[in-house]
Amino acid sequence: MSPDSRSDDPRVAAAAAFLRERGFGGPFALALVTGTGLGALAERLAAPRTLPYGEIPHFPGSGVSGHAGRLAAGTLAGRPVLVFQGRAHPYERGDAAAMRVPVGVVGALGSPPLLLTNAAGSLMRRAGPGSLALISDHLNLSGMNPLHGEPSDARFVPMTGAYDPALRAGLRAAAAAAGIALHEGVYAWFAGPSFETPAEIRMAARLGADLVGMSTAPEVILARFFGLRVAALSLVTNYAAGFEAGAPDHAETKRVARDAERAVGRLLDALLSRPEAP
Ligand code: HPA
């Protein structure tokens, strides 16, 4: 068997060493990835410090409008949090492992739970634009996998219970405490960057999809590869193509996400304020 490249990935080790040196070494109660339009969540941090991704060895640039491409550390509800403001998407360079180093770094900095957020289309009539939904599981419809080419047996990552049941329970309890309606459903990962066709959305609905988007699923696979507990939260920005007359576009995605960002912020506050958090 090849050596286990999770613990000896030199790019992850170099990025983590740099971050420790720059005072981003943790420990952290939570690591957060902010999706499209949700980068302003980092403005909720007290005593924030930031680093552009471009300065961190082996970090991806983030070239999508609506994404800052910056790492932030500070406290939220009094607890130390690491925030990845913006992500690299597989559709940018055709690389499904675009987030391998950032996710691996979470593992190298003490493995706090990882909460991924995204903007998504909804196939749930009751969850219209502006709704929040927990992801319970995913369908990988992209034809890609971030572990293609991974040499070690660690590549055979179990994906049962990948979306951590205890973290999800904590998020549900936090939503209830904060008076926020939280839907829940299966996320279908399409490779993008074009939005789905109505026919693709009808297919996804038949396969059991409740949400669609172009990110998150590969990061969950990587998180499980690195042994992290992970959960994911979708901010619904639109009904999926052809569903309830949905006709998604990127400007709408950014606008709705920005408007609903406060609810996600309140949910995070509630999550981190729980004594057993998160
Ligand atoms: N499809 C894919 N990605 C998305 C959507 C969508 O409808 N909305 C926001 N991100």
Coordinates of C-alpha atoms and ligand atoms in Angstrom, one line a residue:
M1 CA 0.0 0.0 0.0
S2 CA 1.2 3.5 -0.7
P3 CA 1.9 5.7 2.3
D4 CA -1.2 7.5 3.6
S5 CA -1.0 10.9 2.0
R6 CA -3.5 12.5 4.4
S7 CA -1.0 13.0 7.2
D8 CA 2.0 13.6 5.0
D9 CA 0.6 15.8 2.2
P10 CA 3.5 18.3 1.9
R11 CA 1.3 21.1 0.6
V12 CA -1.1 20.8 3.6
A13 CA 1.9 20.7 5.9
A14 CA 3.5 23.8 4.3
A15 CA 0.2 25.8 4.4
A16 CA -0.4 24.8 8.1
A17 CA 3.1 25.7 9.1
F18 CA 2.8 29.1 7.5
L19 CA -0.6 29.7 9.2
R20 CA 0.8 28.7 12.6
E21 CA 3.7 31.1 12.1
R22 CA 1.3 33.9 11.2
G23 CA -0.8 33.3 14.3
F24 CA -3.6 31.4 12.7
G25 CA -2.8 28.1 14.5
G26 CA -5.9 27.7 16.6
P27 CA -7.3 26.0 18.5
F28 CA -10.7 26.8 16.9
A29 CA -14.2 25.8 18.0
L30 CA -15.4 25.8 14.4
A31 CA -14.1 26.2 10.8
L32 CA -16.5 27.8 8.3
V33 CA -16.5 28.1 4.6
T34 CA -18.6 30.9 3.3
G35 CA -20.4 30.4 0.0
T36 CA -21.5 32.9 -2.7
G37 CA -22.8 36.2 -1.1
L38 CA -22.1 34.9 2.4
G39 CA -18.6 36.3 2.9
A40 CA -19.9 39.1 5.0
L41 CA -20.4 36.5 7.8
A42 CA -16.7 37.2 8.6
E43 CA -17.7 40.7 9.5
R44 CA -19.4 39.2 12.6
L45 CA -16.0 38.2 14.0
A46 CA -14.7 40.0 17.0
A47 CA -11.0 40.8 16.9
P48 CA -10.7 39.7 13.3
R49 CA -7.4 39.0 11.5
T50 CA -7.3 38.3 7.8
L51 CA -4.9 36.8 5.2
P52 CA -5.5 36.8 1.5
Y53 CA -5.5 33.2 0.1
G54 CA -2.8 34.4 -2.4
E55 CA -0.3 34.8 0.5
I56 CA -0.9 31.3 1.9
P57 CA 1.3 28.6 0.2
H58 CA -0.7 26.2 -2.0
F59 CA -4.0 27.9 -1.4
P60 CA -6.2 28.4 -4.4
G61 CA -7.1 31.8 -5.8
S62 CA -10.8 32.4 -5.8
G63 CA -11.9 34.0 -9.1
V64 CA -15.7 34.1 -8.7
S65 CA -17.5 37.3 -8.1
G66 CA -19.2 37.1 -4.7
H67 CA -16.2 35.5 -3.2
A68 CA -13.5 37.4 -1.3
G69 CA -10.7 34.8 -1.3
R70 CA -9.5 35.5 2.2
L71 CA -8.9 33.6 5.5
A72 CA -10.2 35.2 8.7
A73 CA -9.8 34.3 12.3
G74 CA -11.6 35.8 15.3
T75 CA -14.3 35.1 17.8
L76 CA -18.0 34.5 17.3
A77 CA -20.2 34.3 20.4
G78 CA -16.9 34.4 22.3
R79 CA -15.5 31.2 20.6
P80 CA -12.5 31.1 18.3
V81 CA -13.5 30.5 14.7
L82 CA -11.6 30.2 11.4
V83 CA -13.5 31.5 8.3
F84 CA -12.6 30.7 4.7
Q85 CA -14.2 33.6 2.9
G86 CA -14.8 32.2 -0.5
R87 CA -13.9 28.8 -2.1
A88 CA -12.3 27.6 -5.2
H89 CA -14.9 25.7 -7.3
P90 CA -14.1 22.6 -9.4
Y91 CA -15.5 24.4 -12.5
E92 CA -12.8 27.1 -12.3
R93 CA -10.0 24.8 -13.5
G94 CA -11.7 21.5 -13.9
D95 CA -10.0 20.4 -10.6
A96 CA -12.4 18.7 -8.2
A97 CA -9.7 18.8 -5.5
A98 CA -9.4 22.6 -5.7
M99 CA -10.2 22.8 -1.9
R100 CA -7.9 20.0 -0.8
V101 CA -5.3 22.2 0.9
P102 CA -7.8 24.4 2.8
V103 CA -9.7 21.4 4.0
G104 CA -6.5 19.5 4.9
V105 CA -5.3 22.6 6.8
V106 CA -8.4 22.4 9.0
G107 CA -7.3 18.9 9.9
A108 CA -3.7 20.0 10.5
L109 CA -4.9 22.8 12.8
G110 CA -6.6 20.6 15.3
S111 CA -9.6 19.3 13.4
P112 CA -12.4 21.6 14.6
P113 CA -15.8 20.7 13.1
L114 CA -16.2 22.1 9.6
L115 CA -19.3 23.9 8.5
L116 CA -19.7 24.5 4.8
T117 CA -22.2 27.0 3.4
N118 CA -23.3 27.6 -0.1
A119 CA -25.9 29.2 -2.3
A120 CA -28.2 26.6 -3.9
G121 CA -31.2 26.1 -6.0
S122 CA -34.2 24.5 -4.4
L123 CA -36.4 21.6 -5.6
M124 CA -38.5 21.9 -2.4
R125 CA -41.7 23.9 -3.0
R126 CA -41.8 24.9 0.7
A127 CA -38.2 26.1 0.6
G128 CA -38.3 29.2 -1.7
P129 CA -35.6 31.9 -2.2
G130 CA -34.2 33.1 1.1
S131 CA -34.8 29.8 2.9
L132 CA -32.1 27.9 4.8
A133 CA -31.6 24.2 4.4
L134 CA -29.3 21.7 6.1
I135 CA -27.8 19.1 3.7
S136 CA -28.6 15.6 4.8
D137 CA -26.7 13.8 2.0
H138 CA -25.6 14.3 -1.5
L139 CA -25.8 13.0 -5.1
N140 CA -22.6 13.4 -7.0
L141 CA -23.8 14.1 -10.6
S142 CA -20.6 15.8 -11.7
G143 CA -18.6 12.8 -12.9
M144 CA -15.7 14.1 -10.9
N145 CA -14.3 13.2 -7.5
P146 CA -11.6 15.1 -5.5
L147 CA -9.8 11.8 -4.7
H148 CA -9.2 10.8 -8.3
G149 CA -5.5 10.1 -8.4
E150 CA -5.1 9.7 -4.7
P151 CA -2.7 6.8 -4.3
S152 CA -3.4 5.5 -0.8
D153 CA -6.1 3.1 0.4
A154 CA -7.4 6.1 2.3
R155 CA -9.1 7.1 -0.9
F156 CA -11.9 4.6 -0.2
V157 CA -13.7 7.0 2.0
P158 CA -16.9 5.7 3.6
M159 CA -19.7 8.2 2.8
T160 CA -22.4 6.8 5.1
G161 CA -23.3 9.4 7.7
A162 CA -20.8 11.9 6.0
Y163 CA -23.0 14.8 7.0
D164 CA -22.4 14.5 10.7
P165 CA -25.6 13.6 12.5
A166 CA -24.6 15.3 15.8
L167 CA -23.5 18.5 14.1
R168 CA -26.8 18.5 12.2
A169 CA -28.7 18.0 15.4
G170 CA -26.8 20.9 16.9
L171 CA -27.7 23.1 13.9
R172 CA -31.4 22.1 14.2
A173 CA -31.4 22.9 17.9
A174 CA -29.7 26.3 17.2
A175 CA -32.2 27.2 14.5
A176 CA -35.1 26.4 16.8
A177 CA -33.5 28.5 19.6
A178 CA -33.1 31.4 17.2
G179 CA -36.5 31.1 15.7
I180 CA -35.1 30.3 12.2
A181 CA -36.9 27.9 9.9
L182 CA -34.4 25.2 8.8
H183 CA -35.4 22.9 5.9
E184 CA -33.4 19.7 5.2
G185 CA -32.6 17.8 2.0
V186 CA -30.4 16.0 -0.4
Y187 CA -27.9 18.2 -2.4
A188 CA -27.2 17.3 -6.0
W189 CA -23.7 18.4 -7.1
F190 CA -23.6 19.5 -10.8
A191 CA -20.3 20.5 -12.2
G192 CA -21.4 23.8 -13.6
P193 CA -20.6 26.5 -14.4
S194 CA -23.6 26.7 -16.7
F195 CA -26.8 26.4 -14.6
E196 CA -28.8 23.2 -15.0
T197 CA -31.4 22.7 -17.7
P198 CA -35.0 22.1 -16.8
A199 CA -34.6 18.5 -18.0
E200 CA -31.6 18.0 -15.7
I201 CA -33.6 19.3 -12.8
R202 CA -36.5 17.0 -13.6
M203 CA -33.9 14.1 -13.6
A204 CA -32.4 15.3 -10.3
A205 CA -35.9 15.5 -8.7
R206 CA -36.6 11.8 -9.8
L207 CA -33.2 10.8 -8.3
G208 CA -34.2 12.3 -4.9
A209 CA -32.5 15.8 -5.0
D210 CA -34.0 18.6 -2.9
L211 CA -31.2 21.1 -3.6
V212 CA -28.7 21.8 -6.4
G213 CA -25.4 23.5 -6.6
M214 CA -21.9 23.5 -7.9
S215 CA -19.8 23.1 -4.7
T216 CA -19.7 21.6 -1.3
A217 CA -20.0 17.9 -2.2
P218 CA -16.3 17.6 -3.1
E219 CA -15.4 19.4 0.1
V220 CA -17.4 17.0 2.1
I221 CA -15.6 14.1 0.5
L222 CA -12.2 15.8 1.3
A223 CA -13.4 16.5 4.8
R224 CA -14.2 12.9 5.4
F225 CA -10.8 11.9 3.8
F226 CA -9.1 14.1 6.3
G227 CA -11.2 12.7 9.2
L228 CA -13.1 15.9 9.9
R229 CA -16.7 16.1 11.2
V230 CA -18.5 18.1 8.6
A231 CA -22.0 19.7 8.1
A232 CA -23.3 21.9 5.3
L233 CA -25.9 24.6 5.1
S234 CA -27.6 25.8 1.9
L235 CA -29.0 29.2 1.5
V236 CA -31.7 28.9 -1.2
T237 CA -31.3 31.7 -3.7
N238 CA -33.7 30.5 -6.3
Y239 CA -36.0 27.6 -7.4
A240 CA -34.0 25.2 -9.6
A241 CA -34.3 25.6 -13.4
G242 CA -37.9 25.0 -14.6
F243 CA -39.1 24.1 -11.0
E244 CA -41.8 26.6 -9.9
A245 CA -40.7 28.6 -13.0
G246 CA -37.2 28.9 -11.6
A247 CA -34.7 30.5 -14.0
P248 CA -31.5 30.9 -11.9
D249 CA -28.8 33.5 -12.7
H250 CA -25.7 34.6 -10.9
A251 CA -26.8 38.2 -10.1
E252 CA -29.9 36.9 -8.4
T253 CA -27.9 34.3 -6.5
K254 CA -25.6 37.0 -5.1
R255 CA -28.4 39.4 -4.3
V256 CA -30.6 36.9 -2.4
A257 CA -27.6 35.4 -0.6
R258 CA -26.5 38.9 0.7
D259 CA -30.1 39.6 1.8
A260 CA -30.4 36.3 3.8
E261 CA -26.8 36.5 5.2
R262 CA -28.1 37.9 8.6
A263 CA -30.2 34.8 9.2
V264 CA -27.2 32.6 8.7
G265 CA -25.2 34.8 11.1
R266 CA -27.9 34.5 13.7
L267 CA -27.9 30.7 13.3
L268 CA -24.1 30.6 13.8
D269 CA -24.4 32.8 16.9
A270 CA -27.0 30.4 18.3
L271 CA -24.9 27.4 17.4
L272 CA -21.8 28.7 19.1
S273 CA -23.7 29.9 22.1
R274 CA -24.9 26.4 23.0
P275 CA -22.9 25.1 26.0
E276 CA -22.2 21.8 24.2
A277 CA -21.3 23.7 21.0
P278 CA -20.9 22.9 18.3
Ligands
HPA1 N1 -28.0 25.6 -9.6 C1 -26.7 25.5 -9.3 N2 -26.0 26.3 -8.5 C2 -26.7 27.2 -7.9 C3 -28.1 27.5 -8.1 C4 -28.8 26.6 -9.0 O1 -30.0 26.7 -9.2 N3 -28.5 28.5 -7.3 C5 -27.3 28.9 -6.6 N4 -26.3 28.1 -7.0

